[in-house]
CSV table of C-alpha atoms and ligand atoms in Angstrom, one decimal:
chain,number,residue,atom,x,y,z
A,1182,UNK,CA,67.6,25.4,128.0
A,1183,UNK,CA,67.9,25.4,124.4
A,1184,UNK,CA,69.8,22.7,122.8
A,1185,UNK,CA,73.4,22.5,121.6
A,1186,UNK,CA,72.9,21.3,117.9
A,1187,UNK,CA,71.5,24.4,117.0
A,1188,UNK,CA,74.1,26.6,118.9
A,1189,UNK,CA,75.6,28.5,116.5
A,1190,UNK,CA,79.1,29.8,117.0
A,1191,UNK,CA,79.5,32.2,114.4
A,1192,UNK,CA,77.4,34.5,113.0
A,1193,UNK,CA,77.0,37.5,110.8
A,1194,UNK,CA,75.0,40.3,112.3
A,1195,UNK,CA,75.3,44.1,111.3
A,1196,UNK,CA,78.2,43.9,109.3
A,1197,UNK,CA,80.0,42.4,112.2
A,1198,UNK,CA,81.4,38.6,112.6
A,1199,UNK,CA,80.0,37.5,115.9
A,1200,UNK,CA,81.9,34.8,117.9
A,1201,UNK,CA,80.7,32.7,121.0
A,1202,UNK,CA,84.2,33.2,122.9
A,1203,UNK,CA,84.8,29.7,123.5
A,1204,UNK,CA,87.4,30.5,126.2
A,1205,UNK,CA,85.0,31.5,128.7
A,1206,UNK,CA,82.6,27.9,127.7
A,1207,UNK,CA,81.2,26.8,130.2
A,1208,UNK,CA,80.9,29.8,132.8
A,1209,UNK,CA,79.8,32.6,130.7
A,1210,UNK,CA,78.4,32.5,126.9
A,1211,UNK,CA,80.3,35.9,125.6
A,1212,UNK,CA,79.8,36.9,122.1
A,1213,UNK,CA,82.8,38.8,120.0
A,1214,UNK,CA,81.5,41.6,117.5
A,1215,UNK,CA,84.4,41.9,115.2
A,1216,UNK,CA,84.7,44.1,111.9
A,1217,UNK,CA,88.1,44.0,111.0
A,1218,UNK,CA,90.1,40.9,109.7
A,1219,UNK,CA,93.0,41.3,111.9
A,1220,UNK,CA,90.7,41.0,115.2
A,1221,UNK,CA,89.5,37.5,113.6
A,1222,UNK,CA,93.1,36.7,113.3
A,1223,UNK,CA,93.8,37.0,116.4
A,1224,UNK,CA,90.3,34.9,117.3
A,1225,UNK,CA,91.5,32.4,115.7
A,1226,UNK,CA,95.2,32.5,116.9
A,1227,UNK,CA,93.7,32.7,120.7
A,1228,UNK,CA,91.6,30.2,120.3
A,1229,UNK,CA,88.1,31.9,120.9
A,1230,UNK,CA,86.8,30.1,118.2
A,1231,UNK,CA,88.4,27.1,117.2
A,1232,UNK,CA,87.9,23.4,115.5
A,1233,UNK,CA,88.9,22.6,111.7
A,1234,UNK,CA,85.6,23.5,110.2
A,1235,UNK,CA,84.5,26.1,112.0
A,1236,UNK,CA,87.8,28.1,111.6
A,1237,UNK,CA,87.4,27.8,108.3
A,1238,UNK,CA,84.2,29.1,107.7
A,1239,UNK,CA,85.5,32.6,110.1
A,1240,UNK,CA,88.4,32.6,107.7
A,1241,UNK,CA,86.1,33.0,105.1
A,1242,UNK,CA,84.1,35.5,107.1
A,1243,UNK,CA,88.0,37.2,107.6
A,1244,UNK,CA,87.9,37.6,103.9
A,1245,UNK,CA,85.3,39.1,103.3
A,1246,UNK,CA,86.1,41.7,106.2
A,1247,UNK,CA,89.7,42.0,104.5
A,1248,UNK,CA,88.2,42.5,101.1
A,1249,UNK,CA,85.6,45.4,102.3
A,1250,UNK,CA,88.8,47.1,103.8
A,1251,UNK,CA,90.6,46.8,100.5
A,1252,UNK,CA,87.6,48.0,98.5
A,1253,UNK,CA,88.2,51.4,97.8
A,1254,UNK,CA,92.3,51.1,97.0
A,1255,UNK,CA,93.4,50.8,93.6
A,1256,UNK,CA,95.4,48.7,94.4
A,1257,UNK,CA,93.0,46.2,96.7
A,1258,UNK,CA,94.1,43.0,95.2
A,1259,UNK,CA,97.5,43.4,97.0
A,1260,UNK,CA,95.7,44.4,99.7
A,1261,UNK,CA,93.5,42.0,100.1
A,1262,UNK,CA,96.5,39.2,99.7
A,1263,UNK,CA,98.5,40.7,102.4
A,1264,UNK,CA,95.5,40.0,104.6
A,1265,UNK,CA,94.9,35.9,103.3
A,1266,UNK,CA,98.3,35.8,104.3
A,1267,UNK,CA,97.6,36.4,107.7
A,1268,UNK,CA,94.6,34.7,108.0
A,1269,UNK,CA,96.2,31.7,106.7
A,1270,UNK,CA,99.3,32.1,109.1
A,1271,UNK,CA,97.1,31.9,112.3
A,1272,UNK,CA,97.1,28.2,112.7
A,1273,UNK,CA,99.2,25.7,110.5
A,1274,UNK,CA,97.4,22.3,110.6
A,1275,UNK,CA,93.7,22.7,110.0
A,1276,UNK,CA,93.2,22.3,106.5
A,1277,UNK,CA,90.2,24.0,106.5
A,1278,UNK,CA,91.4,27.4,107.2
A,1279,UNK,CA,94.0,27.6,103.9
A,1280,UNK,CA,91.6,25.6,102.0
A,1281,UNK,CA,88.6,28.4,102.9
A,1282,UNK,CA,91.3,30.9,102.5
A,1283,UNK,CA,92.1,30.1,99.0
A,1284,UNK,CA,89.0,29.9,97.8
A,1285,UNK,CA,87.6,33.1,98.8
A,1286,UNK,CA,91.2,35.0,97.1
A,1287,UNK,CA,90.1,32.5,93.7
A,1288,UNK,CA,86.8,34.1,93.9
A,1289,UNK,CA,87.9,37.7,94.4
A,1290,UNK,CA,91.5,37.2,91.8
A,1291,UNK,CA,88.4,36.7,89.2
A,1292,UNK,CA,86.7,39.5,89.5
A,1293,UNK,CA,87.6,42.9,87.9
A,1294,UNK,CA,88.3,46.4,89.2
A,1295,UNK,CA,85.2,48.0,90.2
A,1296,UNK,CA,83.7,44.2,91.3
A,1297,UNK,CA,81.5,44.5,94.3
A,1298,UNK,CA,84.4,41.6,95.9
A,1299,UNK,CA,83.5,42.4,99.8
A,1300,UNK,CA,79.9,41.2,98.9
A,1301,UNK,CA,80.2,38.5,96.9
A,1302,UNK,CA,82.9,37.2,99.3
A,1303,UNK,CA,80.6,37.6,101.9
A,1304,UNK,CA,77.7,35.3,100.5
A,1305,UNK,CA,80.2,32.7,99.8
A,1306,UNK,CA,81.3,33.0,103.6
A,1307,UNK,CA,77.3,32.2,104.0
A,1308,UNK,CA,76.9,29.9,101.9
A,1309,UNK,CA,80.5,27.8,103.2
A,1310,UNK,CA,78.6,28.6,106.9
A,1311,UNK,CA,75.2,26.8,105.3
A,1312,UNK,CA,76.9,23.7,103.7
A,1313,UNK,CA,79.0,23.3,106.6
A,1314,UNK,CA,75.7,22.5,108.5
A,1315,UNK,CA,74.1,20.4,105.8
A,1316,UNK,CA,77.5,18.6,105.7
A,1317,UNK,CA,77.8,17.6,108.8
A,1318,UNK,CA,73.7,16.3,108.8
A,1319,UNK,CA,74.9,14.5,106.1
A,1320,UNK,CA,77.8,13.0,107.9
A,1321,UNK,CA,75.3,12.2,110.6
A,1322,UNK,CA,73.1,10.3,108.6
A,1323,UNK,CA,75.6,8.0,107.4
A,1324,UNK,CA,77.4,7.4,111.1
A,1325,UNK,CA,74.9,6.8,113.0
A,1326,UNK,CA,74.5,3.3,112.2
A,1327,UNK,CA,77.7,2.7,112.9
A,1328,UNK,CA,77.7,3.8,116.3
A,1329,UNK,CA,76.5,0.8,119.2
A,1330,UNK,CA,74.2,0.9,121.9
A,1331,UNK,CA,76.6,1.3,124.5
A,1332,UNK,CA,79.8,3.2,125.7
A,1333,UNK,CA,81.4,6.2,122.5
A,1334,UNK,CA,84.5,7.4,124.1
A,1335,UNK,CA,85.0,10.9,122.4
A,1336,UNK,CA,88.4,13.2,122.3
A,1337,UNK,CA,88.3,17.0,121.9
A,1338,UNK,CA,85.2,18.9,121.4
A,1339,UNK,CA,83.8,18.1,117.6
A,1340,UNK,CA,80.0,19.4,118.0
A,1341,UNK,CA,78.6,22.7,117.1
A,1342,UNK,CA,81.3,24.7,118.4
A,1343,UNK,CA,83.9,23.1,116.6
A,1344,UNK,CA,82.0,23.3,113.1
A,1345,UNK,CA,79.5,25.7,111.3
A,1346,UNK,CA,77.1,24.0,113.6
A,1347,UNK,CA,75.9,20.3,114.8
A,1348,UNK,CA,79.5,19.0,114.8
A,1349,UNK,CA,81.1,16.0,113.3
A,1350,UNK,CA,82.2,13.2,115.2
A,1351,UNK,CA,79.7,14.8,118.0
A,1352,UNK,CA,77.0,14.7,114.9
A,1353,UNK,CA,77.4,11.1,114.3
A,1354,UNK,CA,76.6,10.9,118.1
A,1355,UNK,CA,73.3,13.5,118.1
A,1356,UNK,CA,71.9,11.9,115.0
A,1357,UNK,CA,72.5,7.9,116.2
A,1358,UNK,CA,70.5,8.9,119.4
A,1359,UNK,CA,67.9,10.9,117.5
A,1360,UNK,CA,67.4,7.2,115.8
A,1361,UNK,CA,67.2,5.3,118.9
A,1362,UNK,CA,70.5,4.4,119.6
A,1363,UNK,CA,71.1,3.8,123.3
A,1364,UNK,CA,75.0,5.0,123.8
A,1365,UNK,CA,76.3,6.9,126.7
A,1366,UNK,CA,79.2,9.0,125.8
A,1367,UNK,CA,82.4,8.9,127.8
A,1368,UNK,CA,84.2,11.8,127.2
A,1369,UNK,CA,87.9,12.7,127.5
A,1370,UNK,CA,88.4,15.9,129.6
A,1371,UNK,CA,91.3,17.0,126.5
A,1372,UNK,CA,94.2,18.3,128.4
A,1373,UNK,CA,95.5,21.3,128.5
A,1374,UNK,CA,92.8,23.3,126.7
A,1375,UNK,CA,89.8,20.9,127.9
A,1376,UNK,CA,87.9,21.3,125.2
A,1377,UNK,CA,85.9,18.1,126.5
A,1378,UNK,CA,85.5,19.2,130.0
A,1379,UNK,CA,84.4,22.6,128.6
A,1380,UNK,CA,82.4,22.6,125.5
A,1381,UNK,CA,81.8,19.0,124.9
A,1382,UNK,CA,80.4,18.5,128.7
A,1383,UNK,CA,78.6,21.7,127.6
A,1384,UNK,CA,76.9,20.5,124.2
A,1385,UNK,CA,75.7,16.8,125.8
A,1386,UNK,CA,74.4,18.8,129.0
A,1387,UNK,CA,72.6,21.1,126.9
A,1388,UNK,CA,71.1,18.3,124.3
A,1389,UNK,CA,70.4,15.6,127.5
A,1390,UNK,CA,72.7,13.0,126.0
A,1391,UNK,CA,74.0,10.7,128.5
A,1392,UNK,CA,77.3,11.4,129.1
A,1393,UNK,CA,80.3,11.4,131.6
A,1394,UNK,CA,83.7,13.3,131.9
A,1395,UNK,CA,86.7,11.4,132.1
A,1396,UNK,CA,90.3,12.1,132.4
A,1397,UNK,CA,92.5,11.3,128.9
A,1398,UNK,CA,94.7,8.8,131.4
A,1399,UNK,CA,91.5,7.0,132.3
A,1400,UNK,CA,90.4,5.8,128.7
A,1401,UNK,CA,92.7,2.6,128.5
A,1402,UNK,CA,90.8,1.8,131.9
A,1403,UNK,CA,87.6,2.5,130.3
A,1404,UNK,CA,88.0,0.2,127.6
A,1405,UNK,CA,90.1,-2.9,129.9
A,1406,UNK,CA,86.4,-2.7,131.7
A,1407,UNK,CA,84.8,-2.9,128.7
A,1408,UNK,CA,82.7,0.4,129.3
A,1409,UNK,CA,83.7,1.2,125.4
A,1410,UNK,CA,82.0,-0.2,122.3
A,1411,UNK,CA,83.5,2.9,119.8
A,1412,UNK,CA,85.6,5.6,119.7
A,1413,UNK,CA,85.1,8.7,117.3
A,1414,UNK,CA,86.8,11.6,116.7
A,1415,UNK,CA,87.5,14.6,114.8
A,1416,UNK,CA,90.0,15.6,112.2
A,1417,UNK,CA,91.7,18.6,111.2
A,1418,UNK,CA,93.9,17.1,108.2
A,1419,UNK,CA,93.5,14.2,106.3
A,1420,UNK,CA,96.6,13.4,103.9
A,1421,UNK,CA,95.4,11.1,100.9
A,1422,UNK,CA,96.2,7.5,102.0
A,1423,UNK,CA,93.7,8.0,105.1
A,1424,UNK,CA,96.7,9.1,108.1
A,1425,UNK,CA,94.3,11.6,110.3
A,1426,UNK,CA,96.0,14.5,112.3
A,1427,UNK,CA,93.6,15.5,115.4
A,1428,UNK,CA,94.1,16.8,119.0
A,1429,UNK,CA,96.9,15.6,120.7
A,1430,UNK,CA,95.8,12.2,122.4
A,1431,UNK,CA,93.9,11.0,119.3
A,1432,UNK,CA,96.6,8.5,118.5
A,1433,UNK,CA,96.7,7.4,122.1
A,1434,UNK,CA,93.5,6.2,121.3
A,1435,UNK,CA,93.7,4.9,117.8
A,1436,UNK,CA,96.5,2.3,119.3
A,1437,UNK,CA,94.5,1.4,122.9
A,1438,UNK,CA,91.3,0.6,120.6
A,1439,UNK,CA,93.3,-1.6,118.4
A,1440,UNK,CA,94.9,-2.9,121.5
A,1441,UNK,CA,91.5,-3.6,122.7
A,1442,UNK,CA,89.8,-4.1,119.1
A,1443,UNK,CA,87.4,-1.5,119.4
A,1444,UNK,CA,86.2,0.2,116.4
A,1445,UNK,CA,87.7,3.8,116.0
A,1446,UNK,CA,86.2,6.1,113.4
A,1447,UNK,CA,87.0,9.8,112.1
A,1448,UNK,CA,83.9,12.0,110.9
A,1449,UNK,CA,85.4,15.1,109.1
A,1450,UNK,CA,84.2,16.1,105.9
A,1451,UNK,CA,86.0,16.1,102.7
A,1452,UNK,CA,87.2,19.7,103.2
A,1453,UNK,CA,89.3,18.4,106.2
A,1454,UNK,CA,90.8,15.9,103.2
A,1455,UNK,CA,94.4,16.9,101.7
A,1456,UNK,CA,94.1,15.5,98.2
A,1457,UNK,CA,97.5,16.8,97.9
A,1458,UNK,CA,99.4,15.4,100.9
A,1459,UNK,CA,100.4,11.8,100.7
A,1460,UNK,CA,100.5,10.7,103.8
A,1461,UNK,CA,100.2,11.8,107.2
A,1462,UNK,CA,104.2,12.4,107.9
A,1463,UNK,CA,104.2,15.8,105.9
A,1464,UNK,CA,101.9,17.5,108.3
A,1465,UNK,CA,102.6,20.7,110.2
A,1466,UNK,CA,101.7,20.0,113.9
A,1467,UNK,CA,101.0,23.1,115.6
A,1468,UNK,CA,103.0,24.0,118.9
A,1469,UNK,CA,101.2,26.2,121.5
A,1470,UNK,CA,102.1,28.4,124.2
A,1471,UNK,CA,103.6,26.2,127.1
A,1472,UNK,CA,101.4,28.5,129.6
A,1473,UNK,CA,98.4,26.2,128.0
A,1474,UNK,CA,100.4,23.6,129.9
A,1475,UNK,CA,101.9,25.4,132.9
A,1476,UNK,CA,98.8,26.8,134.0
A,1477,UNK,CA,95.4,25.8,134.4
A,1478,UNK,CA,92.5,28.7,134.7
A,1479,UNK,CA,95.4,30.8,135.2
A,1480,UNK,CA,96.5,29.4,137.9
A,1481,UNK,CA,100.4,28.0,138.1
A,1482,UNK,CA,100.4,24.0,138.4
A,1483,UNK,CA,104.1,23.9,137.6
A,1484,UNK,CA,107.6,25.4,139.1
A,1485,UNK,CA,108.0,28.5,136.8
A,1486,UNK,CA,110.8,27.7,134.4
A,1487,UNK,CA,110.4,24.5,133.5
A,1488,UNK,CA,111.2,23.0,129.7
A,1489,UNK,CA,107.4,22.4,127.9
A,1490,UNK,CA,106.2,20.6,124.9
A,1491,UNK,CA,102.7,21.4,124.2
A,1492,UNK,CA,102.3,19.8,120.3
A,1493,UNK,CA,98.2,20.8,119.9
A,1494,UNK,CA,97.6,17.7,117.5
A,1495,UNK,CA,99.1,14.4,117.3
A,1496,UNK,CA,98.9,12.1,113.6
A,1497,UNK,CA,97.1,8.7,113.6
A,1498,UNK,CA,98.2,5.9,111.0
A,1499,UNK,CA,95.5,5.3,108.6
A,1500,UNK,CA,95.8,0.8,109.2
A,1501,UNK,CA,94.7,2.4,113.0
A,1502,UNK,CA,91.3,3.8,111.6
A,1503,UNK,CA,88.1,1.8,110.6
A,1504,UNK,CA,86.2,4.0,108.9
A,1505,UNK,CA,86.1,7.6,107.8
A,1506,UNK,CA,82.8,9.3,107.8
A,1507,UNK,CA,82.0,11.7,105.5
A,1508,UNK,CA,79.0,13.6,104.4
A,1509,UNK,CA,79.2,11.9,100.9
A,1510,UNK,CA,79.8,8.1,102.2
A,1511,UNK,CA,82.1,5.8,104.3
A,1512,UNK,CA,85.5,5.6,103.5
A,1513,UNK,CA,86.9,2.1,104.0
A,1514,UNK,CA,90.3,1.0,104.2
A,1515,UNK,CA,92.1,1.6,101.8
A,1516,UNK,CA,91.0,4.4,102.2
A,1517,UNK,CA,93.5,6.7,99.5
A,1518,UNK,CA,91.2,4.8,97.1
A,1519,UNK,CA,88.2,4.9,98.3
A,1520,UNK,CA,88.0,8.9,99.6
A,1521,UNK,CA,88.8,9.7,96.2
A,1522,UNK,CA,86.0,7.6,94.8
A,1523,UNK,CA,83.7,9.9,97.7
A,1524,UNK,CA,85.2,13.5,96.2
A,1525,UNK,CA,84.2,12.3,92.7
A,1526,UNK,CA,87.9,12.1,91.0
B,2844,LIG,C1,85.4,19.1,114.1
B,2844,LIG,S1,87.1,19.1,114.0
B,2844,LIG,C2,87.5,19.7,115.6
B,2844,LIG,C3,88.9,19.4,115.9
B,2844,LIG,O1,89.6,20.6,116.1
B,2844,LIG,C4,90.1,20.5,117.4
B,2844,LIG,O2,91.3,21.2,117.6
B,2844,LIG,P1,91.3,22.7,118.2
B,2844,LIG,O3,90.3,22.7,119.4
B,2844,LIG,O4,92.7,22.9,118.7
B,2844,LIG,O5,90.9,23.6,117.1
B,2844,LIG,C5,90.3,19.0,117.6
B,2844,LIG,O6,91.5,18.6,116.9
B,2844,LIG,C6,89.1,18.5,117.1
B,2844,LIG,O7,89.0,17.2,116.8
């Protein structure tokens, strides 16, 4: 069985995007062929690929499609605007996606009439794919360390399938046991989408990391038994001053750790960092269909009807974090300070 941290969820083959359809993880490994931009829209929208990083790098992939489609209309720049739009609109807080977004139309708004734009926005989808990886080996290397020999309580699935490849949080964790750590992960099932119970169950399995599934009520238990050493997590926006929004649950977690002072970490890179946002009040939390919540493998587990709130991320307080791992350092509180140190500014 070939391991997990070199699964690669998207890929560019034959002028098509392929996408591993993470909706049908673990039961069947279907792969998407897409060639037009509004097909990755709607992969993104649906969720068959999904995690901050990764839906960034098919957004740029998006663009590039969009651009090729453009190509041949006088008036492609329009075009090819009317399409960023879209992409951008297909899920509101990962930072990622506008961010990737944006800098493909930057790239393309430069270039004149005539430009080859579809294939020079399709290296720079390769090359965002590419340092994605390296980024998040980076990242890997300077977690690790921090991670114990003993019980990591993960949230949401962060590995390969949530990134360009390896994962974040779930890199810290692959690269502490490639150095000897001895952890066991303990990971939270992620209600309603299980992300946990279906992709990250499906990476450990895959890599032989010790690991078990756990519902998201039985964490606090976890940790009151003192089964948990560390928690670590994804992101899918930072604002400046360090306050992380991730998958609903996440600040569940932030507050039990404290509770039980356990260390509680974030490993995202600095893409996943808004510069320009403040602090974590000002971001948009996406709502999702209440069938996510209503129904489980399509099957009703609630009177039809009833009121839902299904907010897909939740925002954790900066003083709630330790440390935020990044593929140029570790941030440390305060951490408005010292992630702009990390970018360079
Ligand atoms: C490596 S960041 C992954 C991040 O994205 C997940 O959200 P979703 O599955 O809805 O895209 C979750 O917040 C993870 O922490």
């Amino acid at each position: 069985m070939s391991k997990a941290d070199s699964v690669r969820a998207i890929r560019w083959e034959a002028d098509q995007l392929l996408l591993l359809d993470q909706r049908r993880l673990p039961q069947e490994e279907l792969i998407l062929r897409l060639g037009d931009y509004r097909e990755v829209v709607a992969a993104i929208r649906n969720m068959a690929v999904r995690g901050a990083p990764a839906i960034g790098v098919t957004a740029a992939y998006a663009m590039a499609l969009a651009a090729r489609e453009a190509a041949p209309y006088p008036d492609w720049r329009e075009r090819l605007r009317g399409g960023a739009e879209q992409i951008k609109a297909a899920r509101p807080t990962a930072v990622n996606l506008a961010w990737a977004v944006d800098r493909q139309w930057t790239l393309a708004e430069q270039m004149g009439a005539g430009a080859d734009v579809a294939t020079t926005l399709l290296q720079a989808a390769h090359d965002l794919l590419e340092d994605d990886i390296a980024a998040n080996r980076q990242m890997g290397a300077f977690g690790a360390s921090l991670m114990p020999d003993g019980g990591v309580l993960t949230h949401c699935n962060t590995g390969s399938l949530a990134t360009g490849g390896f994962g974040t949080a779930l890199g810290v964790i692959r690269a502490a046991v490639a150095a000897g750590k001895a952890l066991r992960v303990y990971a939270d099932e992620t209600r309603p989408w299980l992300q946990g119970a279906r992709l990250t169950a499906w990476e450990l399995q895959k890599d032989g990391i010790p690991f078990s599934l756990n519902v998201d009520g039985a964490a606090a238990a976890l940790m009151q038994q003192g089964l948990i050493q560390a928690v670590i997590v994804g992101a899918d926006r930072i604002a400046a001053n360090g306050d992380a929004a991730n998958k609903i649950g996440t600040y569940a977690l932030a507050v039990l750790a404290h509770y039980h002072g356990i260390p509680f970490y974030v490993a995202a890179p600095l893409s996943t960092v808004d510069f320009a946002m403040a602090h974590g009040a000002g971001i948009v939390i996406e709502e999702r269909p209440p069938e996510e919540v209503t129904h489980c493998a399509g099957l009703a587990v609630a009177p039809a009807g009833v009121q839902v709130r299904n907010p897909a991320f939740d925002v954790t307080p900066a003083a709630l974090i330790s440390a935020i791992i990044t593929e140029r350092g570790v941030a440390r509180p305060s951490f408005a300070a010292s992630l702009r140190e990390l970018r360079g500014a």
